[in-house]
Tab-separated table of C-alpha atoms in Angstrom:
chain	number	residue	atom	x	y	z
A	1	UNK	CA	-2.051	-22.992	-9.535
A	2	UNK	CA	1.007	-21.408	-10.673
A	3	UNK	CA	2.157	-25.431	-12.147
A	4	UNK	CA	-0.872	-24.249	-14.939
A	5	UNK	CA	1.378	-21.047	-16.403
A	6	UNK	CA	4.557	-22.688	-16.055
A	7	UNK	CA	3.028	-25.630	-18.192
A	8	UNK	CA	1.945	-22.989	-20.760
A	9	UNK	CA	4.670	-21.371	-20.984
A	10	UNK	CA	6.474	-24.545	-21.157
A	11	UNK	CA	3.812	-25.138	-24.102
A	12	UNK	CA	4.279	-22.474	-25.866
A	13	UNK	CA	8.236	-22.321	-25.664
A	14	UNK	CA	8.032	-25.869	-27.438
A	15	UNK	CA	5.531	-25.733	-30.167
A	16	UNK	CA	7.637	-22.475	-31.008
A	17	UNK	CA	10.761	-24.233	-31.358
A	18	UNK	CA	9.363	-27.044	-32.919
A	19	UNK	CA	7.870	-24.744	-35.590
A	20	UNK	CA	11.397	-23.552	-35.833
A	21	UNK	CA	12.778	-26.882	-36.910
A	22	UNK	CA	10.513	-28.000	-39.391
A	23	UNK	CA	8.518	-30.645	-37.012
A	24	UNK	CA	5.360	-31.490	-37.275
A	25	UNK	CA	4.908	-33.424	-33.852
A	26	UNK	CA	6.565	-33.082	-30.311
A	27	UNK	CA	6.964	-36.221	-28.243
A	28	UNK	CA	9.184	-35.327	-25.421
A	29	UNK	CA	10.315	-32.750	-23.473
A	30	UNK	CA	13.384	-32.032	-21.552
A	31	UNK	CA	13.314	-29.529	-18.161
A	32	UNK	CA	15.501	-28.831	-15.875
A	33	UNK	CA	14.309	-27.252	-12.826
A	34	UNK	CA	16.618	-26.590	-9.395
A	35	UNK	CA	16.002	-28.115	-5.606
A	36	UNK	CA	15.023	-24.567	-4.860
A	37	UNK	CA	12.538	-23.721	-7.788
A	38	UNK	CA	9.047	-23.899	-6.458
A	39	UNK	CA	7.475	-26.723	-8.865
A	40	UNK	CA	5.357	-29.833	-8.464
A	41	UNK	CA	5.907	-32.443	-10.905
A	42	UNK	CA	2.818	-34.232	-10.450
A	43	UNK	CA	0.833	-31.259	-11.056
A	44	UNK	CA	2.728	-30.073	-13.479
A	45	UNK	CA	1.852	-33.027	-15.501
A	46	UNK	CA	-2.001	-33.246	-14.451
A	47	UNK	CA	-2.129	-29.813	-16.245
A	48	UNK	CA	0.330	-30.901	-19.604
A	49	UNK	CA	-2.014	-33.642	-20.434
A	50	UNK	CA	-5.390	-31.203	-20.748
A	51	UNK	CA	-3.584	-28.358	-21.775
A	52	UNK	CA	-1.877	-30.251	-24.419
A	53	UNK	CA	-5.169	-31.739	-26.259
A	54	UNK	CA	-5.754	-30.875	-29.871
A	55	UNK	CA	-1.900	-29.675	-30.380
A	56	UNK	CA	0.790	-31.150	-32.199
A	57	UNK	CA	2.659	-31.931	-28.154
A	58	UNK	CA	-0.900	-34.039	-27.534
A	59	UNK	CA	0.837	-37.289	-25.846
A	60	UNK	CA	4.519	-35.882	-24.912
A	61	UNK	CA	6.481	-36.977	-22.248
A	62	UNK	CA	7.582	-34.414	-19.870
A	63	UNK	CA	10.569	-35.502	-18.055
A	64	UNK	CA	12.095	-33.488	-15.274
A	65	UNK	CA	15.886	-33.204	-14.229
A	66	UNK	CA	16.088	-31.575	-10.885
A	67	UNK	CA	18.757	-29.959	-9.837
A	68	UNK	CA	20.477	-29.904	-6.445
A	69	UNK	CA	20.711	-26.844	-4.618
A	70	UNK	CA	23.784	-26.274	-3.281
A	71	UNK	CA	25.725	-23.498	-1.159
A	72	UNK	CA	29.657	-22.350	-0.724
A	73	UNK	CA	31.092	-20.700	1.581
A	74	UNK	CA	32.244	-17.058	0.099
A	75	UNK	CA	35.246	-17.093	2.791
A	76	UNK	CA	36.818	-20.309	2.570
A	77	UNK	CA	35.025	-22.096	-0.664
A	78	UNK	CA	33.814	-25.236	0.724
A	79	UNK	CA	30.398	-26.521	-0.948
A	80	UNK	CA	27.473	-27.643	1.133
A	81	UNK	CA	24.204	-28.942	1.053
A	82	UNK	CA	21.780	-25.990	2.435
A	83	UNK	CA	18.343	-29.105	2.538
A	84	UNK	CA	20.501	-31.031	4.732
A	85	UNK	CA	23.176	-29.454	6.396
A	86	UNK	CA	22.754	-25.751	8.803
A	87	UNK	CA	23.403	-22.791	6.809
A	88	UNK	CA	26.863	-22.249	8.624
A	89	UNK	CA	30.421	-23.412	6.948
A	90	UNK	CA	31.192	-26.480	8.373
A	91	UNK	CA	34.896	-25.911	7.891
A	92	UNK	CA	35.800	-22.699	8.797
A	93	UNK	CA	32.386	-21.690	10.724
A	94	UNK	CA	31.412	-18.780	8.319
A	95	UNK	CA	28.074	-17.173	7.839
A	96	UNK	CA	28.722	-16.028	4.420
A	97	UNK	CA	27.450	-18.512	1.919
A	98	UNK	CA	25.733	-18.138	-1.428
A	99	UNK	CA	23.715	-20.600	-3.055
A	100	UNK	CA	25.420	-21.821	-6.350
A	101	UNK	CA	23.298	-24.087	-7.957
A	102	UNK	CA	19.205	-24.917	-7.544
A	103	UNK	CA	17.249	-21.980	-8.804
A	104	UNK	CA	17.379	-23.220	-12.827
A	105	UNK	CA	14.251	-23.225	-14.794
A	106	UNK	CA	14.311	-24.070	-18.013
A	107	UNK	CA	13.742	-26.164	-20.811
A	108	UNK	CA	16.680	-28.021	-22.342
A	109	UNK	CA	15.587	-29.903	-25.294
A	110	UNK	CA	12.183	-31.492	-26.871
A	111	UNK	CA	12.195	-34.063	-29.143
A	112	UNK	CA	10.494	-34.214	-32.281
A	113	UNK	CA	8.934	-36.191	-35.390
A	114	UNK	CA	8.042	-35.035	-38.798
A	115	UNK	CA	9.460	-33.001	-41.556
A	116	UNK	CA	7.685	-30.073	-42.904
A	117	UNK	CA	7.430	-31.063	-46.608
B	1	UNK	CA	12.111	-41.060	-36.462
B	2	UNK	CA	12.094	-38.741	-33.244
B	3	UNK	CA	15.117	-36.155	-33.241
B	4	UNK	CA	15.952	-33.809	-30.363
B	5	UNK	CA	16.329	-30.430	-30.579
B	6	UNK	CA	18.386	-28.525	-28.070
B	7	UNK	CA	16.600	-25.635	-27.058
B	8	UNK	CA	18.174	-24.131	-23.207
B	9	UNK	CA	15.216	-21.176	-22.876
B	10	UNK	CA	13.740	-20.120	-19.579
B	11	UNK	CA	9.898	-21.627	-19.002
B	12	UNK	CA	9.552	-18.285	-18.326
B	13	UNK	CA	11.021	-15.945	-20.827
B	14	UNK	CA	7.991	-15.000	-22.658
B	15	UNK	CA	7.292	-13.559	-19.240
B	16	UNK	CA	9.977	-12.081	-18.551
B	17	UNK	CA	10.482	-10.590	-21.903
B	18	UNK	CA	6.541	-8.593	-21.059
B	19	UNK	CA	8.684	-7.740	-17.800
B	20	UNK	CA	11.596	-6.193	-19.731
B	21	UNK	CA	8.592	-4.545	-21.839
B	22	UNK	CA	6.993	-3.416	-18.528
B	23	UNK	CA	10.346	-1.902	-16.920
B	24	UNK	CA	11.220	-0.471	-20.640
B	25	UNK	CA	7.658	2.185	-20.439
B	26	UNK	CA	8.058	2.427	-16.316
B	27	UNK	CA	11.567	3.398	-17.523
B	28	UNK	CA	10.550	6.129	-20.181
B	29	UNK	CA	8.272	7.700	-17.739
B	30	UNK	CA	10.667	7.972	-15.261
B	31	UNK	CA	8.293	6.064	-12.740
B	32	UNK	CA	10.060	4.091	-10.021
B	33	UNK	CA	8.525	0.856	-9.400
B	34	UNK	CA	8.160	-1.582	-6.128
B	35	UNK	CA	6.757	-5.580	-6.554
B	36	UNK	CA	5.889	-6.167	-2.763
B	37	UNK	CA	5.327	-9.771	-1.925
B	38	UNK	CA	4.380	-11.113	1.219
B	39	UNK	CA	2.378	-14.193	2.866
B	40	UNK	CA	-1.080	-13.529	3.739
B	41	UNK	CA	-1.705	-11.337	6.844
B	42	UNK	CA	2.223	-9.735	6.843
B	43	UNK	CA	1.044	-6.230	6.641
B	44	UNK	CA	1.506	-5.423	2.760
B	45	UNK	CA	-1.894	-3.140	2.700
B	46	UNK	CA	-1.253	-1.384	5.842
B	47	UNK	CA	2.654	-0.400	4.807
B	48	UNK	CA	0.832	0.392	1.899
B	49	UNK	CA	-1.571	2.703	3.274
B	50	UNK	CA	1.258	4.650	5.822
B	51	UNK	CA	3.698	4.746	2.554
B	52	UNK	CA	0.883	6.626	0.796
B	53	UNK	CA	-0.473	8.933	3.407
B	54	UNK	CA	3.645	9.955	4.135
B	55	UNK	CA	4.546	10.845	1.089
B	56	UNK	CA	1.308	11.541	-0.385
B	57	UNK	CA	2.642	15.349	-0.093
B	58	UNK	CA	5.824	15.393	-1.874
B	59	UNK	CA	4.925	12.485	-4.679
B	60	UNK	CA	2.702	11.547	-6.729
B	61	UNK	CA	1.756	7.442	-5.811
B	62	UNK	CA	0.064	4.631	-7.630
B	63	UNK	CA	-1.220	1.255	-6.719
B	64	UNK	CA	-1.269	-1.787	-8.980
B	65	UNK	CA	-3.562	-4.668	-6.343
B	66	UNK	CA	-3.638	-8.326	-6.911
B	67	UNK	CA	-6.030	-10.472	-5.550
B	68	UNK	CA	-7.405	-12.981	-6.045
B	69	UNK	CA	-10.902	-11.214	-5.961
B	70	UNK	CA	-12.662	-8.053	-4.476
B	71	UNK	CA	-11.435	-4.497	-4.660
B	72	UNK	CA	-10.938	-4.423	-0.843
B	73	UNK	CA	-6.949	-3.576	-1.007
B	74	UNK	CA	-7.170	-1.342	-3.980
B	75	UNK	CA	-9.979	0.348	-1.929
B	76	UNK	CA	-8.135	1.040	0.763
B	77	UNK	CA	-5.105	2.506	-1.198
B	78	UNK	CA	-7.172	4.882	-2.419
B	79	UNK	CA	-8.582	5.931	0.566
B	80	UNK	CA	-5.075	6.830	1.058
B	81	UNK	CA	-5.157	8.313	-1.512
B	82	UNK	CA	-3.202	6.760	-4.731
B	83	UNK	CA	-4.343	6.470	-7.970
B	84	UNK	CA	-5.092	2.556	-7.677
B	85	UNK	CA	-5.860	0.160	-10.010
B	86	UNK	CA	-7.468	-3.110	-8.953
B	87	UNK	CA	-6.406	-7.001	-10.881
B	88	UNK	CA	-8.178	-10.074	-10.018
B	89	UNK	CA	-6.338	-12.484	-10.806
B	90	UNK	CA	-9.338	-15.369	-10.798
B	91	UNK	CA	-8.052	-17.398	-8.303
B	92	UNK	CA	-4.634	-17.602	-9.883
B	93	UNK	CA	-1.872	-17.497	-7.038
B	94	UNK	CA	0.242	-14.985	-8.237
B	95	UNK	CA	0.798	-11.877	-10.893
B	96	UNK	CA	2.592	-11.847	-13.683
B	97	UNK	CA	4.040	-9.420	-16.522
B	98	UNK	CA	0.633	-9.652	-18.588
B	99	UNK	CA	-1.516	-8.801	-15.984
B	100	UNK	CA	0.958	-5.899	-14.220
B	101	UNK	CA	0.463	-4.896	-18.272
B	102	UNK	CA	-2.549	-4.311	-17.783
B	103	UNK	CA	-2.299	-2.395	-14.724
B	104	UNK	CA	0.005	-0.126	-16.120
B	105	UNK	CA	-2.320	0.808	-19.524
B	106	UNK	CA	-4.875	1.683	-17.198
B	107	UNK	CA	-2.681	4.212	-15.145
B	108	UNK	CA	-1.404	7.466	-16.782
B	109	UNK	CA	2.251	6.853	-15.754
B	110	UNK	CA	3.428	10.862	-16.555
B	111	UNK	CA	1.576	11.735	-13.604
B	112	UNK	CA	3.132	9.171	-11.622
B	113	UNK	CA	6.974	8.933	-9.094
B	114	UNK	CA	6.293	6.001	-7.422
B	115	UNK	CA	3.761	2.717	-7.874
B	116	UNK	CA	3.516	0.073	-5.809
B	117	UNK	CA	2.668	-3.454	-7.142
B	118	UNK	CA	0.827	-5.564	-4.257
B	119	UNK	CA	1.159	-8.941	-5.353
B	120	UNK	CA	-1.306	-12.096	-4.040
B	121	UNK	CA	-0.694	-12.566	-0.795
B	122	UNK	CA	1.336	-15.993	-1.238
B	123	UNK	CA	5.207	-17.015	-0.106
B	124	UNK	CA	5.526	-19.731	-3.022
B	125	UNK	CA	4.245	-18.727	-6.466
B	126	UNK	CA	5.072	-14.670	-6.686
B	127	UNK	CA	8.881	-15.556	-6.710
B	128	UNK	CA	8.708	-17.117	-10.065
B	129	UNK	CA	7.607	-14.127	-12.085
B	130	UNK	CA	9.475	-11.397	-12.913
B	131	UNK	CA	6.783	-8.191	-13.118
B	132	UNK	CA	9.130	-5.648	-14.290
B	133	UNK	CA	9.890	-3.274	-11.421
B	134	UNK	CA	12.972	-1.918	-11.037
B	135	UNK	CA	13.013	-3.370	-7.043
B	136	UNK	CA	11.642	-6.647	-5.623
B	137	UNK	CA	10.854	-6.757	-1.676
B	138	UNK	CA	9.459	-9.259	0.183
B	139	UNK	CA	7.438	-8.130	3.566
B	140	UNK	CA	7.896	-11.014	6.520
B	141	UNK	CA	6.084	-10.722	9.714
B	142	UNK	CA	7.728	-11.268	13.471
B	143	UNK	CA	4.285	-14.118	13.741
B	144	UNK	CA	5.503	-16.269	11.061
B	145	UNK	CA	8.671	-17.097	13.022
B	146	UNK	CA	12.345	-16.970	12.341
B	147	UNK	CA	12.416	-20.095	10.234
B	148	UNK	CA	11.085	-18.865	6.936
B	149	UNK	CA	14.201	-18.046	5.059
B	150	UNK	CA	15.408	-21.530	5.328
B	151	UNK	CA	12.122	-22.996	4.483
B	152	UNK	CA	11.055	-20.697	1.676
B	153	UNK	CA	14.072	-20.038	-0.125
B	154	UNK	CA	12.238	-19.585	-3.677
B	155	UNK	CA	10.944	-16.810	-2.097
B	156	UNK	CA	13.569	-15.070	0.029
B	157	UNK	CA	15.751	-14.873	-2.707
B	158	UNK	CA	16.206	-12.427	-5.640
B	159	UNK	CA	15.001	-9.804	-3.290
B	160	UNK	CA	16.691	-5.956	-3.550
B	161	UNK	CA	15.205	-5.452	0.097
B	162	UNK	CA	13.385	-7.176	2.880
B	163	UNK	CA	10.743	-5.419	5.565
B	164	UNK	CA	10.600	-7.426	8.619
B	165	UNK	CA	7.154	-5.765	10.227
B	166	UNK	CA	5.454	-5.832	12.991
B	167	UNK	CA	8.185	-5.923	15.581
B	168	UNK	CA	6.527	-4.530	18.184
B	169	UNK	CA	5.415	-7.891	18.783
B	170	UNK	CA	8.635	-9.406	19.481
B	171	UNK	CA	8.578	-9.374	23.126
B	172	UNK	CA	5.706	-12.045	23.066
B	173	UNK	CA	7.124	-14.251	20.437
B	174	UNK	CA	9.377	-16.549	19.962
B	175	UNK	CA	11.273	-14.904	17.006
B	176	UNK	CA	15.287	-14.480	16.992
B	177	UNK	CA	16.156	-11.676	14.448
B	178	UNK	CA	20.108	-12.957	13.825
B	179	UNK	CA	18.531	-16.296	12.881
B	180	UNK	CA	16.252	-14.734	10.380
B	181	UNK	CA	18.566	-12.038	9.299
B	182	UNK	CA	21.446	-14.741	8.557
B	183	UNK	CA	18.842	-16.830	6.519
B	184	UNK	CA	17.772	-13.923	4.445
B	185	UNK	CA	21.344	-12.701	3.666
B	186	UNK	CA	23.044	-15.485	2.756
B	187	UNK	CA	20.093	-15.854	-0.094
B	188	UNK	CA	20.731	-12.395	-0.798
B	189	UNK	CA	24.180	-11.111	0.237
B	190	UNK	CA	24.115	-7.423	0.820
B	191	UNK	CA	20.174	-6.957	0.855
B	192	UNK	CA	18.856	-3.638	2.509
B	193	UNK	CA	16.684	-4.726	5.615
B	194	UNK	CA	14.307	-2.840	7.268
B	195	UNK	CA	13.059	-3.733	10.948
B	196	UNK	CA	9.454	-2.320	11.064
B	197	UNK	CA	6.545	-1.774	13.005
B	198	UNK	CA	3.420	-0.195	11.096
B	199	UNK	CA	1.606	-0.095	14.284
B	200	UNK	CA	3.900	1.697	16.163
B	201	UNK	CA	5.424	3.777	13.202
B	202	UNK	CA	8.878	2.404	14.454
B	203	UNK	CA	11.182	1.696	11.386
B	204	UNK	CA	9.165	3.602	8.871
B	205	UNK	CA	11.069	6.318	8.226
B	206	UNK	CA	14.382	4.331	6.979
B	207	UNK	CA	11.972	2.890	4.525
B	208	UNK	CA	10.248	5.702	3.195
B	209	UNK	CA	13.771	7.310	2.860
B	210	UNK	CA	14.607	4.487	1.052
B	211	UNK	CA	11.587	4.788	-1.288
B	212	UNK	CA	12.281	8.795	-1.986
B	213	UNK	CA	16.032	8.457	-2.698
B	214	UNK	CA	15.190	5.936	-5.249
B	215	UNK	CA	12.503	8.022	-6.719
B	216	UNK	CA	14.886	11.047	-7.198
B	217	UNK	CA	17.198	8.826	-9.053
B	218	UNK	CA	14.833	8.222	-11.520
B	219	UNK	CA	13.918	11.279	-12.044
B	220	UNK	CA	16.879	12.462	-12.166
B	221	UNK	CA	17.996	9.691	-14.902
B	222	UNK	CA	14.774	10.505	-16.670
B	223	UNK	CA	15.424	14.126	-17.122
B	224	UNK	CA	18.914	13.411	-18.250
C-alpha cells in the first residue's frame, strides 16, 4: 500500500514543478530510488496510471533508476556489496561498515510539453 | 517538443516538510517525542503499557496509535493511563506526518513530557516516513530470529535506538545476539540498544532511564 503515497507524492512533486516551468503536459518522469529503499516498481506503476487520470501527467512514463546499495569498511575503506557478499570486510576482516550508497529516493527530472501562452 | 526539467526533490519532502512542521510545535511545547516501529506481535503495546504505568508518576504521557482499525491499542494505553489518541489509518500500512498531525491537534501538548507514536505494526513501509519525533526506535523480537537486520535493512536503519524484547525467550530459540547486534550497528553505527524482556521486567529500567533523561533535556531546552 505504501507504493499508493509514494506515487502521490511523486504526483504532486511533478505537476508542481511542471507548473513551475510553464508546461502544460508531463510525459515522463525520472526516479531514482536505492537497492535498499523499500519500493515495487510494478506497483508503483499499477497505481500512476489510475491516479494519474484527468491530470495534465495522464499517460507519463515513469522510469526508475535503481541504485546499488553498497557498504565500506570504516577501518580500512574497501567497498562491498552488502546483497551479495557477508557484512564483514573481506580485506581486513572488520565489522565496522557503513552503507554508502542505496537508500536515495527521489525524483530527478520529468519531462515536459507545452508553453504556457 | 518534450523538454526535461531537472528537478532532484525527495518523493517524500512534502512529508517530511509536515514532519519538520510536526517536530517544530512538539518542539515549542517542550514535548519529547518517540516513533516506535515494530513487526506485528514484537511487543510495541505491552512496552507501551509498562512505559506508562512506570513513569506514569513522575510524567505526564501521551499516546498517538496507528492501526489499521479498532481502538484496541489506544484502549489499552489508556488503561494505563495516557492521554491516547487513536488513528486508523484505513488499511494503509503505515503513518505518516499528516496523520501524526492529526494526532497531535487532538492532544493538548502543554500538558504533555513524553508521547509515544505506535506506528502500524509493519517492518517495510513505516521506514519511509519521517513523522517528526525527535527519536526513531524500532522494537525486534528474540522469535523473529537473528536474520532481520540483513534482510530488512529499510527498516533497521535511520534508527536513534533499537529494543530487542522478549529475551527471556532466548534459551528456547535459535537467536544469536552478536549476529543481530552486528547487523543492526553497522546500519546504524553507534545506536543505543536495549536487551529487554517485558515479561520478566528484565532490561526495562535502562530504557525508561533512557526515556526520562531525554525528557529533562527538553524541558530543560524549553525553559531556556
Amino acid at each position: 500500500m505504501h507504493e499508493l503515497s509514494l506515487a502521490e507524492s511523486t504526483l504532486e512533486l511533478a505537476l508542481r514543478h511542471a507548473q513551475g516551468a510553464g508546461a502544460t503536459r508531463v510525459t515522463g518522469l525520472h526516479l531514482v530510488v536505492g537497492e535498499f529503499t523499500p519500493l515495487e516498481e510494478s506497483s508503483l506503476t499499477f497505481y500512476w496510471d489510475r491516479i494519474t487520470r484527468g491530470t495534465s501527467a495522464s499517460g507519463s512514463r515513469v522510469s526508475i533508476r535503481r541504485v546499488p546499495a553498497r557498504m565500506a569498511c570504516v577501518d580500512c575503506g574497501r567497498a562491498l556489496d552488502p546483497v551479495t557478499e557477508t557484512w564483514c570486510c573481506p580485506t581486513c576482516g572488520s565489522g565496522r561498515l557503513r552503507l554508502t550508497s542505496g537508500d536515495e529516493c527521489y525524483l530527478e527530472s520529468i519531462d515536459v510539453e507545452g508553453e504556457v501562452a | 517538443m518534450s523538454r526535461r526539467v531537472e528537478i532532484v526533490e525527495d518523493i517524500l519532502s512534502a512529508n517530511d516538510h509536515l514532519a519538520a512542521e510536526n517536530l517544530a510545535r512538539l518542539e515549542a511545547a517542550g514535548v519529547f517525542s518517540v516513533n516506535l516501529m515494530a513487526s506485528p506481535g514484537a511487543g510495541k503495546t505491552t512496552l507501551i503499557e509498562q512505559t506508562i504505568s512506570q513513569l506514569r508518576p513522575r510524567l505526564r504521557l501521551a499516546v498517538i496509535d496507528g492501526d489499521l482499525a479498532t481502538s484496541l491499542d489506544a484502549d489499552r494505553a489508556a488503561a494505563a493511563g495516557a492521554e491516547a489518541v487513536q488513528i486508523n489509518t484505513g488499511g494503509q500500512c503505515h503513518l505518516d506526518a499528516v496523520m501524526v498531525r492529526r494526532g497531535l491537534e487532538a492532544l493538548d501538548l502543554s500538558q504533555i513530557d513524553l508521547l509515544l507514536v505506535e506506528n502500524v505494526g509493519n517492518l517495510v513501509c513505516p521506514s519511509s516516513f519521517d513523522l517528526g519525533t525527535h527519536r526513531r526506535v524500532l522494537i525486534a523480537s528474540v522469535p523473529e530470529g537473528d536474520d532481520k537486520p540483513y534482510k530488512y535493512p529499510g527498516s533497521y536503519r535511520a534508527i536513534d535506538a533499537l529494543v530487542l524484547n522478549k529475551i527471556d525467550l532466548l534459551p528456547h530459540v535459535r537467536f544469536d545476539v552478536d549476529t543481530f547486534r552486528r547487523g543492526v550497528e553497522i546500519l546504524n553505527p553507534g545506536v543505543r540498544f536495549f536487551l529487554m524482556s517485558c515479561t520478566t521486567g528484565e532490561g526495562l529500567t535502562a530504557w525508561l532511564e533512557w526515556l526520562e533523561a531525554e525528557v529533562g533535556e527538553r524541558r530543560a531546552e524549553a525553559v531556556t
